[in-house]
CSV table of C-alpha atoms in Angstrom, one decimal:
chain,number,residue,atom,x,y,z
A,24,MET,CA,-16.6,6.1,2.7
A,25,GLN,CA,-14.4,3.1,3.2
A,26,ASN,CA,-11.3,5.4,3.5
A,27,ARG,CA,-13.1,7.4,6.2
A,28,ILE,CA,-13.8,4.2,8.2
A,29,GLN,CA,-10.2,3.1,7.9
A,30,LEU,CA,-8.9,6.5,9.0
A,31,ILE,CA,-11.2,6.4,12.0
A,32,ILE,CA,-9.9,3.0,13.0
A,33,VAL,CA,-6.3,4.1,12.6
A,34,LEU,CA,-7.0,7.2,14.7
A,35,THR,CA,-8.6,5.1,17.4
A,36,CYS,CA,-5.7,2.7,17.5
A,37,VAL,CA,-3.2,5.6,17.8
A,38,LEU,CA,-5.2,7.5,20.4
A,39,ALA,CA,-5.8,4.3,22.4
A,40,SER,CA,-2.0,3.6,22.5
A,41,ALA,CA,-1.3,7.2,23.5
A,42,ILE,CA,-3.9,7.1,26.3
A,43,VAL,CA,-2.8,3.8,27.6
A,44,SER,CA,0.8,5.0,27.5
A,45,SER,CA,0.0,7.9,29.8
A,46,MET,CA,-2.1,6.0,32.2
A,47,ASP,CA,-0.8,4.2,35.3
A,48,ILE,CA,-2.1,0.7,34.6
A,49,SER,CA,-0.5,-2.7,34.6
A,50,TYR,CA,2.1,-3.7,32.1
A,51,THR,CA,-0.1,-6.6,31.0
A,52,THR,CA,-3.0,-4.3,30.1
A,53,LYS,CA,-0.7,-2.0,28.2
A,54,THR,CA,0.8,-4.9,26.3
A,55,ILE,CA,-2.6,-6.2,25.3
A,56,VAL,CA,-3.8,-2.8,24.0
A,57,TYR,CA,-0.5,-2.2,22.1
A,58,SER,CA,-0.7,-5.7,20.6
A,59,ILE,CA,-4.3,-5.2,19.4
A,60,SER,CA,-3.4,-1.8,18.0
A,61,ILE,CA,-0.4,-3.1,16.1
A,62,ALA,CA,-2.3,-6.1,14.7
A,63,VAL,CA,-5.1,-3.8,13.4
A,64,LEU,CA,-2.7,-1.4,11.9
A,65,LEU,CA,-0.8,-4.2,10.2
A,66,ILE,CA,-3.9,-5.7,8.8
A,67,ILE,CA,-5.0,-2.4,7.4
A,68,GLY,CA,-1.5,-1.8,5.9
A,69,LEU,CA,-1.3,-5.2,4.3
A,70,ARG,CA,-4.8,-4.9,2.9
A,71,GLY,CA,-3.8,-1.6,1.3
A,72,ILE,CA,-0.6,-3.0,-0.2
A,73,ILE,CA,-2.5,-6.0,-1.6
A,74,GLN,CA,-5.2,-3.7,-3.1
A,75,PHE,CA,-2.4,-1.6,-4.6
A,76,TRP,CA,-0.7,-4.6,-6.2
A,77,LYS,CA,-4.0,-5.9,-7.6
A,78,GLU,CA,-4.8,-2.6,-9.3
A,79,LYS,CA,-1.4,-2.7,-11.2
């Protein structure tokens, strides 16, 4: 179940970035959305790496 939630979060971040990229909005708004998406993806990635190393 947790993998499904993570996949939904990743998909949401990627889709939000794609949608914002195609919209004609201010650069500041785009930067905020991109920063949030990158931060969330980095947190999920680091969490996965830490869990992988703890299992070994």
